[in-house]
Amino acid sequence: MAKVFAYKLPEEKTSRKEDNNTTIKKEAEEPAFTLAQLEFADENLPLGDARINGKMKKILASYAYQNLQTNRLHRKAAEWFPIIEPILAAYGIPNDFKYMPLVESGLQSGTSPKGASGYWQFMPGTARTYGLKVNGKIDERQNLRKSTIAACKYIRELYSIFDSWTLVAAAYNVGDVHMKRQINKQNQDNYFKMKLNRETGGYVYKLISMKEILENPARNGYKSQKALIAYTESQPTTIE
């Protein structure tokens, strides 16, 4: 079996005064963290694959504070998640997709060379297809709520095609036509085992890494940040 990359969480230390009537109890150590714990939308990394483990380890390390050296992601997440989460829930989309805008536009802003823009990095034509106004006077790709609704419509459509959330994420990045072509060409529908272009092939790994540093900031070097899990899981939302 291939060796799985692991590192241990910081151990909790206790300082209890010892006397004749007191027995010092050591707090149980938390289990070692392993890549096997990482997943996206309940789809886990295949176990025992050295290539996949190595790739996940490399991308996750690139998101650690010593390499990324930014706390902006945590501030943006705290601002964006309360808006994004209830919309995802209303459309029946896994909460893990809230990390997509952070990967798409959280590390940089503006418009891509190809014309994609906004929180969800929509191309103008795709944005209009899913109900956003994009013209010389207004660009609703810059509206977090409206663009999230549009993204959810697109994501639901992709899921009806691929029936896998990791493939949906990859198709969001590269396009459904290209993704279907690669699935047929490779006769493979497990995202992690497919051979894709560099950006798409690393896309879900980036989403998993973003999730990991926000949910477990301390063990990834973000010592001053609190873990961000879910703000609004139980709050109903009406989508107009």
PDB file of N, CA and C in Angstrom, residues 46-99:
ATOM      1  N   PRO A  46      -9.099   8.872  -4.165  1.00  0.00           N
ATOM      2  CA  PRO A  46      -8.862   7.425  -4.221  1.00  0.00           C
ATOM      3  C   PRO A  46      -7.691   7.060  -3.321  1.00  0.00           C
ATOM      4  N   LEU A  47      -7.863   6.016  -2.520  1.00  0.00           N
ATOM      5  CA  LEU A  47      -6.810   5.609  -1.592  1.00  0.00           C
ATOM      6  C   LEU A  47      -5.719   4.807  -2.294  1.00  0.00           C
ATOM      7  N   GLY A  48      -4.490   4.960  -1.796  1.00  0.00           N
ATOM      8  CA  GLY A  48      -3.392   4.131  -2.266  1.00  0.00           C
ATOM      9  C   GLY A  48      -2.809   4.507  -3.607  1.00  0.00           C
ATOM     10  N   ASP A  49      -3.124   5.685  -4.105  1.00  0.00           N
ATOM     11  CA  ASP A  49      -2.584   6.119  -5.398  1.00  0.00           C
ATOM     12  C   ASP A  49      -1.498   7.158  -5.138  1.00  0.00           C
ATOM     13  N   ALA A  50      -0.257   6.783  -5.348  1.00  0.00           N
ATOM     14  CA  ALA A  50       0.875   7.662  -5.036  1.00  0.00           C
ATOM     15  C   ALA A  50       0.844   8.941  -5.861  1.00  0.00           C
ATOM     16  N   ARG A  51       0.427   8.844  -7.123  1.00  0.00           N
ATOM     17  CA  ARG A  51       0.383  10.037  -7.984  1.00  0.00           C
ATOM     18  C   ARG A  51      -0.635  11.048  -7.448  1.00  0.00           C
ATOM     19  N   ILE A  52      -1.815  10.575  -7.085  1.00  0.00           N
ATOM     20  CA  ILE A  52      -2.866  11.459  -6.569  1.00  0.00           C
ATOM     21  C   ILE A  52      -2.451  12.050  -5.219  1.00  0.00           C
ATOM     22  N   ASN A  53      -1.901  11.207  -4.349  1.00  0.00           N
ATOM     23  CA  ASN A  53      -1.450  11.696  -3.042  1.00  0.00           C
ATOM     24  C   ASN A  53      -0.361  12.758  -3.186  1.00  0.00           C
ATOM     25  N   GLY A  54       0.570  12.522  -4.106  1.00  0.00           N
ATOM     26  CA  GLY A  54       1.650  13.483  -4.319  1.00  0.00           C
ATOM     27  C   GLY A  54       1.133  14.809  -4.846  1.00  0.00           C
ATOM     28  N   LYS A  55       0.186  14.736  -5.752  1.00  0.00           N
ATOM     29  CA  LYS A  55      -0.398  15.956  -6.326  1.00  0.00           C
ATOM     30  C   LYS A  55      -1.170  16.732  -5.274  1.00  0.00           C
ATOM     31  N   MET A  56      -1.964  16.012  -4.455  1.00  0.00           N
ATOM     32  CA  MET A  56      -2.735  16.672  -3.400  1.00  0.00           C
ATOM     33  C   MET A  56      -1.802  17.317  -2.383  1.00  0.00           C
ATOM     34  N   LYS A  57      -0.749  16.606  -2.014  1.00  0.00           N
ATOM     35  CA  LYS A  57       0.216  17.134  -1.046  1.00  0.00           C
ATOM     36  C   LYS A  57       0.863  18.415  -1.570  1.00  0.00           C
ATOM     37  N   LYS A  58       1.233  18.417  -2.841  1.00  0.00           N
ATOM     38  CA  LYS A  58       1.906  19.574  -3.434  1.00  0.00           C
ATOM     39  C   LYS A  58       0.994  20.795  -3.488  1.00  0.00           C
ATOM     40  N   ILE A  59      -0.251  20.601  -3.938  1.00  0.00           N
ATOM     41  CA  ILE A  59      -1.174  21.735  -4.063  1.00  0.00           C
ATOM     42  C   ILE A  59      -1.598  22.238  -2.693  1.00  0.00           C
ATOM     43  N   LEU A  60      -1.842  21.325  -1.751  1.00  0.00           N
ATOM     44  CA  LEU A  60      -2.201  21.740  -0.401  1.00  0.00           C
ATOM     45  C   LEU A  60      -1.077  22.545   0.236  1.00  0.00           C
ATOM     46  N   ALA A  61       0.158  22.115   0.035  1.00  0.00           N
ATOM     47  CA  ALA A  61       1.299  22.843   0.594  1.00  0.00           C
ATOM     48  C   ALA A  61       1.409  24.240   0.005  1.00  0.00           C
ATOM     49  N   SER A  62       1.013  24.404  -1.257  1.00  0.00           N
ATOM     50  CA  SER A  62       1.096  25.719  -1.896  1.00  0.00           C
ATOM     51  C   SER A  62       0.087  26.700  -1.304  1.00  0.00           C
ATOM     52  N   TYR A  63      -0.947  26.184  -0.623  1.00  0.00           N
ATOM     53  CA  TYR A  63      -1.952  27.033   0.010  1.00  0.00           C
ATOM     54  C   TYR A  63      -1.633  27.328   1.472  1.00  0.00           C
ATOM     55  N   ALA A  64      -0.600  26.713   2.010  1.00  0.00           N
ATOM     56  CA  ALA A  64      -0.219  26.966   3.398  1.00  0.00           C
ATOM     57  C   ALA A  64       0.281  28.396   3.543  1.00  0.00           C
ATOM     58  N   TYR A  65       0.182  28.926   4.737  1.00  0.00           N
ATOM     59  CA  TYR A  65       0.484  30.341   4.959  1.00  0.00           C
ATOM     60  C   TYR A  65       1.910  30.713   4.576  1.00  0.00           C
ATOM     61  N   GLN A  66       2.846  29.815   4.810  1.00  0.00           N
ATOM     62  CA  GLN A  66       4.241  30.150   4.501  1.00  0.00           C
ATOM     63  C   GLN A  66       4.463  30.358   3.005  1.00  0.00           C
ATOM     64  N   ASN A  67       3.572  29.820   2.172  1.00  0.00           N
ATOM     65  CA  ASN A  67       3.684  30.023   0.732  1.00  0.00           C
ATOM     66  C   ASN A  67       2.731  31.104   0.217  1.00  0.00           C
ATOM     67  N   LEU A  68       1.485  31.052   0.684  1.00  0.00           N
ATOM     68  CA  LEU A  68       0.488  32.015   0.206  1.00  0.00           C
ATOM     69  C   LEU A  68       0.616  33.346   0.911  1.00  0.00           C
ATOM     70  N   GLN A  69       0.867  33.310   2.224  1.00  0.00           N
ATOM     71  CA  GLN A  69       1.109  34.479   3.058  1.00  0.00           C
ATOM     72  C   GLN A  69       0.035  35.548   2.892  1.00  0.00           C
ATOM     73  N   THR A  70      -1.213  35.141   3.023  1.00  0.00           N
ATOM     74  CA  THR A  70      -2.300  36.117   2.987  1.00  0.00           C
ATOM     75  C   THR A  70      -3.433  35.673   3.879  1.00  0.00           C
ATOM     76  N   ASN A  71      -4.027  36.618   4.595  1.00  0.00           N
ATOM     77  CA  ASN A  71      -5.211  36.369   5.398  1.00  0.00           C
ATOM     78  C   ASN A  71      -6.460  36.915   4.706  1.00  0.00           C
ATOM     79  N   ARG A  72      -6.273  37.469   3.514  1.00  0.00           N
ATOM     80  CA  ARG A  72      -7.406  38.046   2.781  1.00  0.00           C
ATOM     81  C   ARG A  72      -8.480  37.013   2.479  1.00  0.00           C
ATOM     82  N   LEU A  73      -8.049  35.767   2.247  1.00  0.00           N
ATOM     83  CA  LEU A  73      -9.012  34.719   1.931  1.00  0.00           C
ATOM     84  C   LEU A  73      -9.997  34.505   3.080  1.00  0.00           C
ATOM     85  N   HIS A  74      -9.514  34.545   4.303  1.00  0.00           N
ATOM     86  CA  HIS A  74     -10.390  34.356   5.454  1.00  0.00           C
ATOM     87  C   HIS A  74     -11.353  35.530   5.603  1.00  0.00           C
ATOM     88  N   ARG A  75     -10.880  36.733   5.328  1.00  0.00           N
ATOM     89  CA  ARG A  75     -11.765  37.892   5.413  1.00  0.00           C
ATOM     90  C   ARG A  75     -12.839  37.844   4.332  1.00  0.00           C
ATOM     91  N   LYS A  76     -12.437  37.452   3.116  1.00  0.00           N
ATOM     92  CA  LYS A  76     -13.409  37.341   2.032  1.00  0.00           C
ATOM     93  C   LYS A  76     -14.418  36.235   2.310  1.00  0.00           C
ATOM     94  N   ALA A  77     -13.951  35.122   2.829  1.00  0.00           N
ATOM     95  CA  ALA A  77     -14.851  34.016   3.145  1.00  0.00           C
ATOM     96  C   ALA A  77     -15.885  34.451   4.183  1.00  0.00           C
ATOM     97  N   ALA A  78     -15.440  35.151   5.208  1.00  0.00           N
ATOM     98  CA  ALA A  78     -16.358  35.607   6.253  1.00  0.00           C
ATOM     99  C   ALA A  78     -17.402  36.565   5.688  1.00  0.00           C
ATOM    100  N   GLU A  79     -17.056  37.297   4.652  1.00  0.00           N
ATOM    101  CA  GLU A  79     -17.983  38.243   4.024  1.00  0.00           C
ATOM    102  C   GLU A  79     -18.893  37.551   3.014  1.00  0.00           C
ATOM    103  N   TRP A  80     -18.342  36.621   2.235  1.00  0.00           N
ATOM    104  CA  TRP A  80     -19.091  36.009   1.135  1.00  0.00           C
ATOM    105  C   TRP A  80     -19.957  34.829   1.553  1.00  0.00           C
ATOM    106  N   PHE A  81     -19.467  33.996   2.458  1.00  0.00           N
ATOM    107  CA  PHE A  81     -20.156  32.735   2.769  1.00  0.00           C
ATOM    108  C   PHE A  81     -21.595  32.921   3.261  1.00  0.00           C
ATOM    109  N   PRO A  82     -21.888  33.915   4.117  1.00  0.00           N
ATOM    110  CA  PRO A  82     -23.275  34.065   4.572  1.00  0.00           C
ATOM    111  C   PRO A  82     -24.249  34.358   3.428  1.00  0.00           C
ATOM    112  N   ILE A  83     -23.765  34.875   2.322  1.00  0.00           N
ATOM    113  CA  ILE A  83     -24.607  35.127   1.153  1.00  0.00           C
ATOM    114  C   ILE A  83     -24.680  33.896   0.261  1.00  0.00           C
ATOM    115  N   ILE A  84     -23.535  33.247   0.062  1.00  0.00           N
ATOM    116  CA  ILE A  84     -23.453  32.118  -0.863  1.00  0.00           C
ATOM    117  C   ILE A  84     -24.124  30.858  -0.319  1.00  0.00           C
ATOM    118  N   GLU A  85     -23.887  30.533   0.950  1.00  0.00           N
ATOM    119  CA  GLU A  85     -24.337  29.255   1.512  1.00  0.00           C
ATOM    120  C   GLU A  85     -25.840  28.994   1.393  1.00  0.00           C
ATOM    121  N   PRO A  86     -26.697  29.946   1.782  1.00  0.00           N
ATOM    122  CA  PRO A  86     -28.131  29.663   1.686  1.00  0.00           C
ATOM    123  C   PRO A  86     -28.620  29.512   0.251  1.00  0.00           C
ATOM    124  N   ILE A  87     -27.960  30.159  -0.696  1.00  0.00           N
ATOM    125  CA  ILE A  87     -28.348  30.021  -2.100  1.00  0.00           C
ATOM    126  C   ILE A  87     -27.981  28.634  -2.609  1.00  0.00           C
ATOM    127  N   LEU A  88     -26.793  28.169  -2.256  1.00  0.00           N
ATOM    128  CA  LEU A  88     -26.401  26.802  -2.617  1.00  0.00           C
ATOM    129  C   LEU A  88     -27.406  25.794  -2.050  1.00  0.00           C
ATOM    130  N   ALA A  89     -27.780  25.983  -0.782  1.00  0.00           N
ATOM    131  CA  ALA A  89     -28.721  25.063  -0.136  1.00  0.00           C
ATOM    132  C   ALA A  89     -30.081  25.077  -0.829  1.00  0.00           C
ATOM    133  N   ALA A  90     -30.518  26.249  -1.248  1.00  0.00           N
ATOM    134  CA  ALA A  90     -31.816  26.364  -1.906  1.00  0.00           C
ATOM    135  C   ALA A  90     -31.853  25.614  -3.229  1.00  0.00           C
ATOM    136  N   TYR A  91     -30.710  25.506  -3.884  1.00  0.00           N
ATOM    137  CA  TYR A  91     -30.620  24.787  -5.153  1.00  0.00           C
ATOM    138  C   TYR A  91     -30.177  23.337  -4.988  1.00  0.00           C
ATOM    139  N   GLY A  92     -29.979  22.910  -3.739  1.00  0.00           N
ATOM    140  CA  GLY A  92     -29.576  21.531  -3.502  1.00  0.00           C
ATOM    141  C   GLY A  92     -28.149  21.235  -3.914  1.00  0.00           C
ATOM    142  N   ILE A  93     -27.300  22.232  -3.834  1.00  0.00           N
ATOM    143  CA  ILE A  93     -25.901  22.081  -4.234  1.00  0.00           C
ATOM    144  C   ILE A  93     -25.028  21.968  -2.976  1.00  0.00           C
ATOM    145  N   PRO A  94     -24.085  21.027  -2.943  1.00  0.00           N
ATOM    146  CA  PRO A  94     -23.243  20.848  -1.754  1.00  0.00           C
ATOM    147  C   PRO A  94     -22.582  22.140  -1.301  1.00  0.00           C
ATOM    148  N   ASN A  95     -22.498  22.297   0.002  1.00  0.00           N
ATOM    149  CA  ASN A  95     -21.931  23.502   0.591  1.00  0.00           C
ATOM    150  C   ASN A  95     -20.485  23.750   0.172  1.00  0.00           C
ATOM    151  N   ASP A  96     -19.771  22.685  -0.217  1.00  0.00           N
ATOM    152  CA  ASP A  96     -18.364  22.833  -0.598  1.00  0.00           C
ATOM    153  C   ASP A  96     -18.178  23.717  -1.827  1.00  0.00           C
ATOM    154  N   PHE A  97     -19.213  23.940  -2.607  1.00  0.00           N
ATOM    155  CA  PHE A  97     -19.081  24.800  -3.781  1.00  0.00           C
ATOM    156  C   PHE A  97     -18.893  26.271  -3.403  1.00  0.00           C
ATOM    157  N   LYS A  98     -19.068  26.593  -2.137  1.00  0.00           N
ATOM    158  CA  LYS A  98     -18.826  27.968  -1.703  1.00  0.00           C
ATOM    159  C   LYS A  98     -17.351  28.345  -1.843  1.00  0.00           C
ATOM    160  N   TYR A  99     -16.485  27.330  -1.929  1.00  0.00           N
ATOM    161  CA  TYR A  99     -15.056  27.617  -2.069  1.00  0.00           C
ATOM    162  C   TYR A  99     -14.687  27.991  -3.507  1.00  0.00           C
TER     163      TYR A  99
END
